[in-house]
C-alpha cells in the first residue's frame, strides 16, 4: 500500500520540483517529547514533503502567473498549499491530513518539527550539537540544520501528508545519508549555519548536484514585503 501511495505522490509532485519521503508516525514520536508528538497511532503512514531547487521554476512562477489577480500573501506558502491540497484529490477514498511548515498550534509550538521529520524519513540528515564530540561552543545556543545528500542546504521542508487510515507496521526505516561525516566539517557546518547563515555558505558544505538559481537566491535574500516586485506582482497583492 505504501508503495502505491508513494508512486502516486511521485508522479504528482515530481514534475513540480517536490519530493515526498515516507515515514511512520511512531519513528517521529519516538525521538521527541510528548508535547511534540503527532496525534496518530505509531504505524500511521506519513510523508514529509521537500522543495528542491527546481520548484521555483516548475511550480512557483507558473502558480504566480496563474494567480496574479488574486490576493497572494506569501507566494511560496500559497503555492505549496495549493499543490498539496490538489494532491489530496488524487486519493478520493482516503483521508489525507496536511500540515504545513509555517503552521502553529494554539500554544505557539509548530505543528510539527520539520527537520526531525526529514531525518526520520531518511530524506536529509539533521546535524545537531550532539553530533559533535568535542563541543567548542560552551554556553552558546546552537541550532541544528538538515543537509540533503544531493542538494546540500539548497532545499526546504514544506509540509507533511498523513494517511490516518493506512497503517504500515512492516515499513522499514531508511537511515538518512550522513554526508557531513567528519568532526571538522560538522563543526564548520554548525558554525556557518548559526553565525553566518545570511551568506548561505553552509548550503555548500558538501558538493551539490543542484543549487538555487541566481534569480531564486535573489528572491529569498529579499525581505518578504519586497519579493512581490521580483515576481512581477504589485504591492497591493499583499
PDB file of N, CA and C in Angstrom, residues 37-141:
ATOM      1  N   UNK A  37       4.484  15.315  19.992  1.00  0.00           N
ATOM      2  CA  UNK A  37       4.029  14.119  19.271  1.00  0.00           C
ATOM      3  C   UNK A  37       2.916  14.443  18.283  1.00  0.00           C
ATOM      4  N   UNK A  38       2.922  13.712  17.176  1.00  0.00           N
ATOM      5  CA  UNK A  38       1.806  13.781  16.237  1.00  0.00           C
ATOM      6  C   UNK A  38       0.691  12.883  16.778  1.00  0.00           C
ATOM      7  N   UNK A  39      -0.560  13.367  16.776  1.00  0.00           N
ATOM      8  CA  UNK A  39      -1.645  12.623  17.435  1.00  0.00           C
ATOM      9  C   UNK A  39      -2.239  11.513  16.566  1.00  0.00           C
ATOM     10  N   UNK A  40      -1.409  10.548  16.212  1.00  0.00           N
ATOM     11  CA  UNK A  40      -1.834   9.414  15.382  1.00  0.00           C
ATOM     12  C   UNK A  40      -1.195   8.144  15.940  1.00  0.00           C
ATOM     13  N   UNK A  41      -1.764   6.971  15.645  1.00  0.00           N
ATOM     14  CA  UNK A  41      -1.125   5.713  16.054  1.00  0.00           C
ATOM     15  C   UNK A  41       0.269   5.580  15.427  1.00  0.00           C
ATOM     16  N   UNK A  42       1.133   4.822  16.100  1.00  0.00           N
ATOM     17  CA  UNK A  42       2.536   4.703  15.687  1.00  0.00           C
ATOM     18  C   UNK A  42       2.725   4.200  14.253  1.00  0.00           C
ATOM     19  N   UNK A  43       1.835   3.293  13.781  1.00  0.00           N
ATOM     20  CA  UNK A  43       2.032   2.693  12.463  1.00  0.00           C
ATOM     21  C   UNK A  43       1.404   3.504  11.327  1.00  0.00           C
ATOM     22  N   UNK A  44       0.914   4.704  11.625  1.00  0.00           N
ATOM     23  CA  UNK A  44       0.276   5.537  10.593  1.00  0.00           C
ATOM     24  C   UNK A  44       1.294   5.975   9.541  1.00  0.00           C
ATOM     25  N   UNK A  45       0.885   5.862   8.265  1.00  0.00           N
ATOM     26  CA  UNK A  45       1.748   6.263   7.158  1.00  0.00           C
ATOM     27  C   UNK A  45       1.748   7.789   7.011  1.00  0.00           C
ATOM     28  N   UNK A  46       2.943   8.358   6.871  1.00  0.00           N
ATOM     29  CA  UNK A  46       3.085   9.806   6.662  1.00  0.00           C
ATOM     30  C   UNK A  46       4.190  10.039   5.635  1.00  0.00           C
ATOM     31  N   UNK A  47       4.185  11.219   5.041  1.00  0.00           N
ATOM     32  CA  UNK A  47       5.232  11.630   4.101  1.00  0.00           C
ATOM     33  C   UNK A  47       5.665  13.045   4.442  1.00  0.00           C
ATOM     34  N   UNK A  48       6.979  13.267   4.432  1.00  0.00           N
ATOM     35  CA  UNK A  48       7.489  14.631   4.562  1.00  0.00           C
ATOM     36  C   UNK A  48       7.760  15.131   3.145  1.00  0.00           C
ATOM     37  N   UNK A  49       7.343  16.369   2.866  1.00  0.00           N
ATOM     38  CA  UNK A  49       7.455  16.941   1.516  1.00  0.00           C
ATOM     39  C   UNK A  49       8.539  18.015   1.501  1.00  0.00           C
ATOM     40  N   UNK A  50       9.494  17.866   0.579  1.00  0.00           N
ATOM     41  CA  UNK A  50      10.597  18.820   0.422  1.00  0.00           C
ATOM     42  C   UNK A  50      10.453  19.553  -0.908  1.00  0.00           C
ATOM     43  N   UNK A  51      10.894  20.811  -0.935  1.00  0.00           N
ATOM     44  CA  UNK A  51      11.022  21.507  -2.215  1.00  0.00           C
ATOM     45  C   UNK A  51      12.493  21.500  -2.612  1.00  0.00           C
ATOM     46  N   UNK A  52      12.750  21.166  -3.872  1.00  0.00           N
ATOM     47  CA  UNK A  52      14.115  21.123  -4.417  1.00  0.00           C
ATOM     48  C   UNK A  52      14.373  22.434  -5.169  1.00  0.00           C
ATOM     49  N   UNK A  53      15.601  22.668  -5.628  1.00  0.00           N
ATOM     50  CA  UNK A  53      15.869  23.929  -6.326  1.00  0.00           C
ATOM     51  C   UNK A  53      14.971  24.191  -7.538  1.00  0.00           C
ATOM     52  N   UNK A  54      14.519  23.121  -8.208  1.00  0.00           N
ATOM     53  CA  UNK A  54      13.726  23.324  -9.429  1.00  0.00           C
ATOM     54  C   UNK A  54      12.287  23.755  -9.147  1.00  0.00           C
ATOM     55  N   UNK A  55      11.849  23.702  -7.890  1.00  0.00           N
ATOM     56  CA  UNK A  55      10.475  24.085  -7.564  1.00  0.00           C
ATOM     57  C   UNK A  55      10.174  25.530  -7.955  1.00  0.00           C
ATOM     58  N   UNK A  56      11.172  26.398  -7.866  1.00  0.00           N
ATOM     59  CA  UNK A  56      10.982  27.822  -8.154  1.00  0.00           C
ATOM     60  C   UNK A  56      10.456  28.025  -9.586  1.00  0.00           C
ATOM     61  N   UNK A  57      11.105  27.323 -10.551  1.00  0.00           N
ATOM     62  CA  UNK A  57      10.688  27.471 -11.949  1.00  0.00           C
ATOM     63  C   UNK A  57       9.520  26.563 -12.316  1.00  0.00           C
ATOM     64  N   UNK A  58       9.478  25.366 -11.717  1.00  0.00           N
ATOM     65  CA  UNK A  58       8.455  24.388 -12.119  1.00  0.00           C
ATOM     66  C   UNK A  58       7.096  24.639 -11.469  1.00  0.00           C
ATOM     67  N   UNK A  59       7.098  25.194 -10.256  1.00  0.00           N
ATOM     68  CA  UNK A  59       5.831  25.365  -9.539  1.00  0.00           C
ATOM     69  C   UNK A  59       5.528  26.810  -9.173  1.00  0.00           C
ATOM     70  N   UNK A  60       6.510  27.517  -8.582  1.00  0.00           N
ATOM     71  CA  UNK A  60       6.205  28.853  -8.045  1.00  0.00           C
ATOM     72  C   UNK A  60       5.876  29.862  -9.146  1.00  0.00           C
ATOM     73  N   UNK A  61       6.726  29.979 -10.161  1.00  0.00           N
ATOM     74  CA  UNK A  61       6.496  31.005 -11.189  1.00  0.00           C
ATOM     75  C   UNK A  61       5.202  30.740 -11.983  1.00  0.00           C
ATOM     76  N   UNK A  62       4.926  29.494 -12.373  1.00  0.00           N
ATOM     77  CA  UNK A  62       3.642  29.247 -13.041  1.00  0.00           C
ATOM     78  C   UNK A  62       2.444  29.551 -12.129  1.00  0.00           C
ATOM     79  N   UNK A  63       2.559  29.217 -10.843  1.00  0.00           N
ATOM     80  CA  UNK A  63       1.468  29.485  -9.898  1.00  0.00           C
ATOM     81  C   UNK A  63       1.203  30.984  -9.792  1.00  0.00           C
ATOM     82  N   UNK A  64       2.269  31.762  -9.654  1.00  0.00           N
ATOM     83  CA  UNK A  64       2.122  33.221  -9.531  1.00  0.00           C
ATOM     84  C   UNK A  64       1.503  33.805 -10.800  1.00  0.00           C
ATOM     85  N   UNK A  65       1.952  33.322 -11.968  1.00  0.00           N
ATOM     86  CA  UNK A  65       1.389  33.822 -13.227  1.00  0.00           C
ATOM     87  C   UNK A  65      -0.115  33.547 -13.321  1.00  0.00           C
ATOM     88  N   UNK A  66      -0.506  32.385 -12.815  1.00  0.00           N
ATOM     89  CA  UNK A  66      -1.917  31.998 -12.887  1.00  0.00           C
ATOM     90  C   UNK A  66      -2.761  32.751 -11.863  1.00  0.00           C
ATOM     91  N   UNK A  67      -2.178  32.998 -10.689  1.00  0.00           N
ATOM     92  CA  UNK A  67      -2.944  33.572  -9.573  1.00  0.00           C
ATOM     93  C   UNK A  67      -2.707  35.066  -9.391  1.00  0.00           C
ATOM     94  N   UNK A  68      -2.075  35.720 -10.343  1.00  0.00           N
ATOM     95  CA  UNK A  68      -1.609  37.092 -10.083  1.00  0.00           C
ATOM     96  C   UNK A  68      -2.733  38.081  -9.823  1.00  0.00           C
ATOM     97  N   UNK A  69      -3.967  37.787 -10.216  1.00  0.00           N
ATOM     98  CA  UNK A  69      -5.060  38.727  -9.963  1.00  0.00           C
ATOM     99  C   UNK A  69      -5.729  38.487  -8.612  1.00  0.00           C
ATOM    100  N   UNK A  70      -5.305  37.414  -7.923  1.00  0.00           N
ATOM    101  CA  UNK A  70      -5.902  37.106  -6.616  1.00  0.00           C
ATOM    102  C   UNK A  70      -5.002  37.628  -5.499  1.00  0.00           C
ATOM    103  N   UNK A  71      -5.533  37.627  -4.293  1.00  0.00           N
ATOM    104  CA  UNK A  71      -4.735  38.057  -3.141  1.00  0.00           C
ATOM    105  C   UNK A  71      -3.668  37.000  -2.862  1.00  0.00           C
ATOM    106  N   UNK A  72      -2.403  37.400  -2.880  1.00  0.00           N
ATOM    107  CA  UNK A  72      -1.311  36.471  -2.557  1.00  0.00           C
ATOM    108  C   UNK A  72      -0.568  37.047  -1.351  1.00  0.00           C
ATOM    109  N   UNK A  73      -0.607  36.331  -0.228  1.00  0.00           N
ATOM    110  CA  UNK A  73       0.063  36.819   0.988  1.00  0.00           C
ATOM    111  C   UNK A  73       1.522  36.394   0.994  1.00  0.00           C
ATOM    112  N   UNK A  74       1.745  35.108   0.870  1.00  0.00           N
ATOM    113  CA  UNK A  74       3.113  34.604   0.736  1.00  0.00           C
ATOM    114  C   UNK A  74       3.105  33.645  -0.450  1.00  0.00           C
ATOM    115  N   UNK A  75       3.706  34.045  -1.570  1.00  0.00           N
ATOM    116  CA  UNK A  75       3.610  33.218  -2.783  1.00  0.00           C
ATOM    117  C   UNK A  75       4.061  31.773  -2.591  1.00  0.00           C
ATOM    118  N   UNK A  76       5.189  31.553  -1.885  1.00  0.00           N
ATOM    119  CA  UNK A  76       5.693  30.183  -1.724  1.00  0.00           C
ATOM    120  C   UNK A  76       4.721  29.356  -0.896  1.00  0.00           C
ATOM    121  N   UNK A  77       4.293  29.886   0.260  1.00  0.00           N
ATOM    122  CA  UNK A  77       3.366  29.143   1.117  1.00  0.00           C
ATOM    123  C   UNK A  77       2.078  28.821   0.375  1.00  0.00           C
ATOM    124  N   UNK A  78       1.552  29.799  -0.357  1.00  0.00           N
ATOM    125  CA  UNK A  78       0.291  29.561  -1.061  1.00  0.00           C
ATOM    126  C   UNK A  78       0.457  28.593  -2.228  1.00  0.00           C
ATOM    127  N   UNK A  79       1.603  28.644  -2.878  1.00  0.00           N
ATOM    128  CA  UNK A  79       1.880  27.706  -3.966  1.00  0.00           C
ATOM    129  C   UNK A  79       1.928  26.268  -3.441  1.00  0.00           C
ATOM    130  N   UNK A  80       2.685  26.054  -2.359  1.00  0.00           N
ATOM    131  CA  UNK A  80       2.795  24.708  -1.772  1.00  0.00           C
ATOM    132  C   UNK A  80       1.432  24.243  -1.266  1.00  0.00           C
ATOM    133  N   UNK A  81       0.708  25.127  -0.597  1.00  0.00           N
ATOM    134  CA  UNK A  81      -0.628  24.794  -0.081  1.00  0.00           C
ATOM    135  C   UNK A  81      -1.559  24.368  -1.223  1.00  0.00           C
ATOM    136  N   UNK A  82      -1.515  25.114  -2.299  1.00  0.00           N
ATOM    137  CA  UNK A  82      -2.350  24.813  -3.471  1.00  0.00           C
ATOM    138  C   UNK A  82      -2.050  23.412  -4.005  1.00  0.00           C
ATOM    139  N   UNK A  83      -0.768  23.116  -4.189  1.00  0.00           N
ATOM    140  CA  UNK A  83      -0.418  21.839  -4.805  1.00  0.00           C
ATOM    141  C   UNK A  83      -0.639  20.653  -3.858  1.00  0.00           C
ATOM    142  N   UNK A  84      -0.392  20.830  -2.563  1.00  0.00           N
ATOM    143  CA  UNK A  84      -0.634  19.714  -1.640  1.00  0.00           C
ATOM    144  C   UNK A  84      -2.129  19.477  -1.457  1.00  0.00           C
ATOM    145  N   UNK A  85      -2.921  20.526  -1.543  1.00  0.00           N
ATOM    146  CA  UNK A  85      -4.376  20.345  -1.478  1.00  0.00           C
ATOM    147  C   UNK A  85      -4.866  19.580  -2.710  1.00  0.00           C
ATOM    148  N   UNK A  86      -4.265  19.856  -3.857  1.00  0.00           N
ATOM    149  CA  UNK A  86      -4.643  19.130  -5.070  1.00  0.00           C
ATOM    150  C   UNK A  86      -4.217  17.663  -5.007  1.00  0.00           C
ATOM    151  N   UNK A  87      -3.112  17.395  -4.305  1.00  0.00           N
ATOM    152  CA  UNK A  87      -2.671  16.004  -4.146  1.00  0.00           C
ATOM    153  C   UNK A  87      -3.745  15.187  -3.424  1.00  0.00           C
ATOM    154  N   UNK A  88      -4.414  15.816  -2.453  1.00  0.00           N
ATOM    155  CA  UNK A  88      -5.472  15.113  -1.710  1.00  0.00           C
ATOM    156  C   UNK A  88      -6.549  14.573  -2.654  1.00  0.00           C
ATOM    157  N   UNK A  89      -6.796  15.304  -3.740  1.00  0.00           N
ATOM    158  CA  UNK A  89      -7.829  14.886  -4.704  1.00  0.00           C
ATOM    159  C   UNK A  89      -7.453  13.583  -5.403  1.00  0.00           C
ATOM    160  N   UNK A  90      -6.170  13.243  -5.393  1.00  0.00           N
ATOM    161  CA  UNK A  90      -5.725  12.004  -6.041  1.00  0.00           C
ATOM    162  C   UNK A  90      -6.002  10.777  -5.163  1.00  0.00           C
ATOM    163  N   UNK A  91      -6.468  11.025  -3.942  1.00  0.00           N
ATOM    164  CA  UNK A  91      -6.785   9.923  -3.016  1.00  0.00           C
ATOM    165  C   UNK A  91      -8.234  10.068  -2.528  1.00  0.00           C
ATOM    166  N   UNK A  92      -9.208   9.951  -3.463  1.00  0.00           N
ATOM    167  CA  UNK A  92     -10.607  10.202  -3.089  1.00  0.00           C
ATOM    168  C   UNK A  92     -11.152   9.232  -2.041  1.00  0.00           C
ATOM    169  N   UNK A  93     -10.535   8.045  -1.948  1.00  0.00           N
ATOM    170  CA  UNK A  93     -11.035   7.045  -0.994  1.00  0.00           C
ATOM    171  C   UNK A  93     -10.274   7.058   0.326  1.00  0.00           C
ATOM    172  N   UNK A  94      -9.325   7.970   0.464  1.00  0.00           N
ATOM    173  CA  UNK A  94      -8.505   8.014   1.672  1.00  0.00           C
ATOM    174  C   UNK A  94      -8.656   9.360   2.370  1.00  0.00           C
ATOM    175  N   UNK A  95      -8.548   9.334   3.694  1.00  0.00           N
ATOM    176  CA  UNK A  95      -8.422  10.599   4.421  1.00  0.00           C
ATOM    177  C   UNK A  95      -6.958  11.020   4.340  1.00  0.00           C
ATOM    178  N   UNK A  96      -6.722  12.253   3.963  1.00  0.00           N
ATOM    179  CA  UNK A  96      -5.355  12.780   3.902  1.00  0.00           C
ATOM    180  C   UNK A  96      -5.320  14.074   4.708  1.00  0.00           C
ATOM    181  N   UNK A  97      -4.517  14.085   5.761  1.00  0.00           N
ATOM    182  CA  UNK A  97      -4.332  15.301   6.556  1.00  0.00           C
ATOM    183  C   UNK A  97      -3.042  15.983   6.109  1.00  0.00           C
ATOM    184  N   UNK A  98      -3.089  17.296   5.982  1.00  0.00           N
ATOM    185  CA  UNK A  98      -1.923  18.066   5.538  1.00  0.00           C
ATOM    186  C   UNK A  98      -1.491  19.014   6.642  1.00  0.00           C
ATOM    187  N   UNK A  99      -0.214  19.066   6.916  1.00  0.00           N
ATOM    188  CA  UNK A  99       0.360  20.049   7.839  1.00  0.00           C
ATOM    189  C   UNK A  99       1.438  20.809   7.091  1.00  0.00           C
ATOM    190  N   UNK A 100       1.481  22.124   7.306  1.00  0.00           N
ATOM    191  CA  UNK A 100       2.483  22.947   6.634  1.00  0.00           C
ATOM    192  C   UNK A 100       3.532  23.431   7.627  1.00  0.00           C
ATOM    193  N   UNK A 101       4.739  23.683   7.102  1.00  0.00           N
ATOM    194  CA  UNK A 101       5.869  24.037   7.973  1.00  0.00           C
ATOM    195  C   UNK A 101       5.633  25.338   8.735  1.00  0.00           C
ATOM    196  N   UNK A 102       4.748  26.206   8.242  1.00  0.00           N
ATOM    197  CA  UNK A 102       4.529  27.513   8.882  1.00  0.00           C
ATOM    198  C   UNK A 102       3.379  27.504   9.879  1.00  0.00           C
ATOM    199  N   UNK A 103       2.684  26.376  10.026  1.00  0.00           N
ATOM    200  CA  UNK A 103       1.500  26.331  10.905  1.00  0.00           C
ATOM    201  C   UNK A 103       1.891  26.178  12.368  1.00  0.00           C
ATOM    202  N   UNK A 104       1.153  26.873  13.222  1.00  0.00           N
ATOM    203  CA  UNK A 104       1.393  26.821  14.672  1.00  0.00           C
ATOM    204  C   UNK A 104       0.167  26.262  15.402  1.00  0.00           C
ATOM    205  N   UNK A 105       0.428  25.637  16.546  1.00  0.00           N
ATOM    206  CA  UNK A 105      -0.642  25.224  17.450  1.00  0.00           C
ATOM    207  C   UNK A 105      -1.061  26.427  18.297  1.00  0.00           C
ATOM    208  N   UNK A 106      -2.220  26.357  18.973  1.00  0.00           N
ATOM    209  CA  UNK A 106      -2.617  27.460  19.857  1.00  0.00           C
ATOM    210  C   UNK A 106      -1.553  27.789  20.910  1.00  0.00           C
ATOM    211  N   UNK A 107      -0.724  26.785  21.266  1.00  0.00           N
ATOM    212  CA  UNK A 107       0.340  27.000  22.262  1.00  0.00           C
ATOM    213  C   UNK A 107       1.539  27.746  21.675  1.00  0.00           C
ATOM    214  N   UNK A 108       1.469  28.064  20.364  1.00  0.00           N
ATOM    215  CA  UNK A 108       2.553  28.715  19.616  1.00  0.00           C
ATOM    216  C   UNK A 108       3.708  27.766  19.303  1.00  0.00           C
ATOM    217  N   UNK A 109       3.532  26.483  19.580  1.00  0.00           N
ATOM    218  CA  UNK A 109       4.513  25.493  19.118  1.00  0.00           C
ATOM    219  C   UNK A 109       4.203  25.180  17.656  1.00  0.00           C
ATOM    220  N   UNK A 110       5.222  24.851  16.860  1.00  0.00           N
ATOM    221  CA  UNK A 110       4.942  24.436  15.482  1.00  0.00           C
ATOM    222  C   UNK A 110       4.136  23.141  15.474  1.00  0.00           C
ATOM    223  N   UNK A 111       3.319  22.959  14.438  1.00  0.00           N
ATOM    224  CA  UNK A 111       2.500  21.740  14.348  1.00  0.00           C
ATOM    225  C   UNK A 111       3.367  20.495  14.225  1.00  0.00           C
ATOM    226  N   UNK A 112       4.522  20.652  13.583  1.00  0.00           N
ATOM    227  CA  UNK A 112       5.478  19.534  13.533  1.00  0.00           C
ATOM    228  C   UNK A 112       6.877  20.107  13.420  1.00  0.00           C
ATOM    229  N   UNK A 113       7.867  19.309  13.828  1.00  0.00           N
ATOM    230  CA  UNK A 113       9.272  19.727  13.744  1.00  0.00           C
ATOM    231  C   UNK A 113       9.828  19.207  12.421  1.00  0.00           C
ATOM    232  N   UNK A 114       9.977  20.127  11.493  1.00  0.00           N
ATOM    233  CA  UNK A 114      10.275  19.768  10.105  1.00  0.00           C
ATOM    234  C   UNK A 114      11.571  18.979   9.960  1.00  0.00           C
ATOM    235  N   UNK A 115      12.632  19.427  10.646  1.00  0.00           N
ATOM    236  CA  UNK A 115      13.932  18.779  10.447  1.00  0.00           C
ATOM    237  C   UNK A 115      13.956  17.372  11.035  1.00  0.00           C
ATOM    238  N   UNK A 116      13.240  17.178  12.144  1.00  0.00           N
ATOM    239  CA  UNK A 116      13.138  15.830  12.721  1.00  0.00           C
ATOM    240  C   UNK A 116      12.404  14.904  11.764  1.00  0.00           C
ATOM    241  N   UNK A 117      11.326  15.405  11.157  1.00  0.00           N
ATOM    242  CA  UNK A 117      10.560  14.585  10.201  1.00  0.00           C
ATOM    243  C   UNK A 117      11.428  14.183   9.013  1.00  0.00           C
ATOM    244  N   UNK A 118      12.216  15.133   8.489  1.00  0.00           N
ATOM    245  CA  UNK A 118      13.083  14.820   7.345  1.00  0.00           C
ATOM    246  C   UNK A 118      14.123  13.766   7.717  1.00  0.00           C
ATOM    247  N   UNK A 119      14.643  13.860   8.937  1.00  0.00           N
ATOM    248  CA  UNK A 119      15.675  12.916   9.387  1.00  0.00           C
ATOM    249  C   UNK A 119      15.104  11.503   9.539  1.00  0.00           C
ATOM    250  N   UNK A 120      13.966  11.367  10.237  1.00  0.00           N
ATOM    251  CA  UNK A 120      13.431  10.013  10.481  1.00  0.00           C
ATOM    252  C   UNK A 120      12.941   9.368   9.189  1.00  0.00           C
ATOM    253  N   UNK A 121      12.589  10.201   8.190  1.00  0.00           N
ATOM    254  CA  UNK A 121      12.150   9.663   6.898  1.00  0.00           C
ATOM    255  C   UNK A 121      13.332   9.295   6.002  1.00  0.00           C
ATOM    256  N   UNK A 122      14.554   9.634   6.441  1.00  0.00           N
ATOM    257  CA  UNK A 122      15.737   9.341   5.640  1.00  0.00           C
ATOM    258  C   UNK A 122      15.936  10.318   4.491  1.00  0.00           C
ATOM    259  N   UNK A 123      15.215  11.454   4.523  1.00  0.00           N
ATOM    260  CA  UNK A 123      15.280  12.419   3.418  1.00  0.00           C
ATOM    261  C   UNK A 123      16.521  13.296   3.498  1.00  0.00           C
ATOM    262  N   UNK A 124      16.872  13.698   4.704  1.00  0.00           N
ATOM    263  CA  UNK A 124      18.033  14.584   4.909  1.00  0.00           C
ATOM    264  C   UNK A 124      18.545  14.359   6.324  1.00  0.00           C
ATOM    265  N   UNK A 125      19.834  14.506   6.515  1.00  0.00           N
ATOM    266  CA  UNK A 125      20.440  14.272   7.835  1.00  0.00           C
ATOM    267  C   UNK A 125      20.370  15.547   8.673  1.00  0.00           C
ATOM    268  N   UNK A 126      19.800  15.411   9.875  1.00  0.00           N
ATOM    269  CA  UNK A 126      19.641  16.553  10.787  1.00  0.00           C
ATOM    270  C   UNK A 126      20.863  16.626  11.696  1.00  0.00           C
ATOM    271  N   UNK A 127      21.815  17.510  11.361  1.00  0.00           N
ATOM    272  CA  UNK A 127      23.036  17.649  12.153  1.00  0.00           C
ATOM    273  C   UNK A 127      22.782  18.583  13.325  1.00  0.00           C
ATOM    274  N   UNK A 128      23.105  18.081  14.531  1.00  0.00           N
ATOM    275  CA  UNK A 128      22.866  18.840  15.749  1.00  0.00           C
ATOM    276  C   UNK A 128      24.141  18.881  16.594  1.00  0.00           C
ATOM    277  N   UNK A 129      24.059  19.659  17.617  1.00  0.00           N
ATOM    278  CA  UNK A 129      25.199  19.803  18.524  1.00  0.00           C
ATOM    279  C   UNK A 129      25.673  18.450  19.065  1.00  0.00           C
ATOM    280  N   UNK A 130      24.734  17.554  19.308  1.00  0.00           N
ATOM    281  CA  UNK A 130      25.093  16.233  19.865  1.00  0.00           C
ATOM    282  C   UNK A 130      25.888  15.374  18.882  1.00  0.00           C
ATOM    283  N   UNK A 131      25.926  15.788  17.607  1.00  0.00           N
ATOM    284  CA  UNK A 131      26.708  15.050  16.607  1.00  0.00           C
ATOM    285  C   UNK A 131      28.180  15.453  16.590  1.00  0.00           C
ATOM    286  N   UNK A 132      28.542  16.414  17.456  1.00  0.00           N
ATOM    287  CA  UNK A 132      29.937  16.860  17.568  1.00  0.00           C
ATOM    288  C   UNK A 132      30.492  16.365  18.900  1.00  0.00           C
ATOM    289  N   UNK A 133      31.600  15.623  18.841  1.00  0.00           N
ATOM    290  CA  UNK A 133      32.143  15.041  20.085  1.00  0.00           C
ATOM    291  C   UNK A 133      32.813  16.104  20.964  1.00  0.00           C
ATOM    292  N   UNK A 134      33.675  16.930  20.377  1.00  0.00           N
ATOM    293  CA  UNK A 134      34.385  17.954  21.142  1.00  0.00           C
ATOM    294  C   UNK A 134      33.718  19.304  20.894  1.00  0.00           C
ATOM    295  N   UNK A 135      32.713  19.587  21.696  1.00  0.00           N
ATOM    296  CA  UNK A 135      31.863  20.764  21.506  1.00  0.00           C
ATOM    297  C   UNK A 135      32.625  22.052  21.828  1.00  0.00           C
ATOM    298  N   UNK A 136      32.810  22.969  20.839  1.00  0.00           N
ATOM    299  CA  UNK A 136      33.602  24.177  21.089  1.00  0.00           C
ATOM    300  C   UNK A 136      32.780  25.410  21.503  1.00  0.00           C
ATOM    301  N   UNK A 137      31.454  25.237  21.751  1.00  0.00           N
ATOM    302  CA  UNK A 137      30.597  26.422  21.852  1.00  0.00           C
ATOM    303  C   UNK A 137      30.220  26.843  23.271  1.00  0.00           C
ATOM    304  N   UNK A 138      30.647  26.086  24.275  1.00  0.00           N
ATOM    305  CA  UNK A 138      30.360  26.488  25.660  1.00  0.00           C
ATOM    306  C   UNK A 138      28.876  26.665  25.907  1.00  0.00           C
ATOM    307  N   UNK A 139      28.485  27.865  26.377  1.00  0.00           N
ATOM    308  CA  UNK A 139      27.082  28.103  26.744  1.00  0.00           C
ATOM    309  C   UNK A 139      26.256  28.706  25.609  1.00  0.00           C
ATOM    310  N   UNK A 140      26.854  28.841  24.434  1.00  0.00           N
ATOM    311  CA  UNK A 140      26.104  29.399  23.298  1.00  0.00           C
ATOM    312  C   UNK A 140      24.999  28.441  22.859  1.00  0.00           C
ATOM    313  N   UNK A 141      23.876  29.009  22.406  1.00  0.00           N
ATOM    314  CA  UNK A 141      22.795  28.176  21.864  1.00  0.00           C
ATOM    315  C   UNK A 141      23.143  27.857  20.420  1.00  0.00           C
TER     316      UNK A 141
END
